[in-house]
Amino acid sequence: MQAEYRQRREQLMAKIGDGTAIFRSAPMAVMHNDVEYVYRQDSDFFYLTGFNEPQAVAVLAPHHSEHRFVLFVQPKDREKEVWTGYLCGVDAAKEIYGADEAYPISELDEKLPQYLEKASRIYYHLGRDRNFNDQILKHYQSLLRTYPKRGTGPIAIEDTGPVLNSMRLIKSEAELGLMRQAVAIATEAHNYAQEIAAPGRYEYEIQAEMERIFRVRGGMGPAYPSIVASGVNACVLHYIENNRQMQNGELLLIDAGCAYGYYNSDITRTFPIGGKFTPEQKMLYEIVLEAQKQAIAQVKPGNPFKLVHDTAVRVITEGLVELGILKGEIDKLIEEEKYKPYYMHRTSHWLGLDVHDVGVYQHGQDKPQILQPGQILTVEPGLYIVPDTKLAEDQPETDPRWVGIGIRIEDDVLVTPDGHEVLTAGVPKAVNEVER
Ligand code: GLY
Ligand code: MN
Ligand code: MN
C-alpha cells in the first residue's frame, strides 16, 4: 500500500503546483472523563499517508528542493508506550511511511515556516479544532507580514477539498478490494440476521450478532451506529436505541454496515419478522423495491447523479397514487414534493473512507455531477408512513392500515465502464427471498 499512498501524494502535489498542503490527523475523542474512544484516523490524512496515529501533521511541499513530504509525529516514548501502545516515532515515519523528513510534533511551529515561505498558497481544510486553525492562521499572518522582505509566500488559504475529494471519489483497485471485503462481511451479517430474527427476540440481539460477525471477520466494527428497527421504529430514520422486543406481523428494518481497513459498507434490508408480509406491507415493499430497481438501472457512466434520485421519486410517487395514499397528477405531485412526508431523504450518497463520502453531487445550478467508472454510491429509497404526519391540505387523510410501516432498501453500487455492479447483491431482497 505504501506505493499507492505515495502515488496519491504525487497526484495531489501535481495539482497544487507551487502551493503547500497541510493535513492534520484526527484528534482523540473523549467518551467520558479521561476515557477515550477507539482512535480513528482522519480520512484525508489516512488516504495520503496510511499513518494511523493522533497528534500528527503531514505537509506536502512539491516545490521544496528536498522535503516534498514531511511528517510531524509523536516521538518514541517508552513510558507512554507502556500505557497507550506502540508509537511509530520520528525515524520510522521516514523509513516506513516514506517521509522525506520527519520531526517531533512539538517542533511544528519552528519547522513549518520553511515549507510555507516559498509557497504561493496554503492548502488547508479549516477543521473543527479552532486552536489548530489559529495555529495555521498565525503562520499565514506572519508570512504575510514578512512578505515584502522576501517577495514570496502564501497569499491565500485554499480548502483541500476540491483537489482531494475528486481523487477520493474514484476508487482504485486496492480501495475496491477493501470495499468488497467490507461488503462481504456485512453481507454475511445481514444474511444471518434474516435467519435469526423472530417474534419475541429483541432488536439488540440482532445488532449484537451482526456486530459480532463484523469483528470476528476482521472488520473494525460497525461503519456507523447500527439501526435495528422493528415495527413503527422503522419510521425513525436514525433509530439506534435497538431495545424493543420484536412482534409477529411487523417488519424489521436493519441498516448496518461494516468498516474494514478504513473502508465502509452501508446496507439496509427490511423483512417480515414473522416470515410473511401483511398485504399492506407487501404493497409498500414492492413499491420501494421497484423504485430501487429502476434507480439502480440508471447507474451508468454519463448519467447525471441526480437521475438516480429522480427515478426513485417517480416510482414512489406513482406507487403512492396507485394505493390512494397520494392524490393528483404525477408530475405535479413530484414538482410540489408531495411525496416528501413519506419519502423525506435522498436516494444516494457517495461511499468509501467515509460513509457519507466526500465529493460533490452537483457542480452548480446547471452543471450536474456525471457518473464515472470507479465511483461508489448507495441507492436507498424508502417509504415511511409516519404516524401523525402533517399532510398537505389537498391530500387525503392516510388510511390507518398503512400507518406505522417503514421500509428502506439500500445497496452499494459501483459505477463500471459499461454500467454498474451491485456490490451488495448477496443480501436477499426479493419478496419471496425475504419471506420464510
Ligand atoms: N446509515 C446511513 C445511511 O444510510 O446513510
Ligand atoms: Mn446510506
Ligand atoms: Mn444505511
XYZ file of C-alpha atoms and ligand atoms in Angstrom, residues 266 349 356 378 380 410, ligand 2:
7
model
C -23.766 0.536 4.109
C -24.614 9.285 -1.233
C -21.173 9.754 3.594
C -25.616 3.896 -2.288
C -31.509 3.564 -0.810
C -30.137 0.060 0.393
Mn -26.614 5.115 3.214
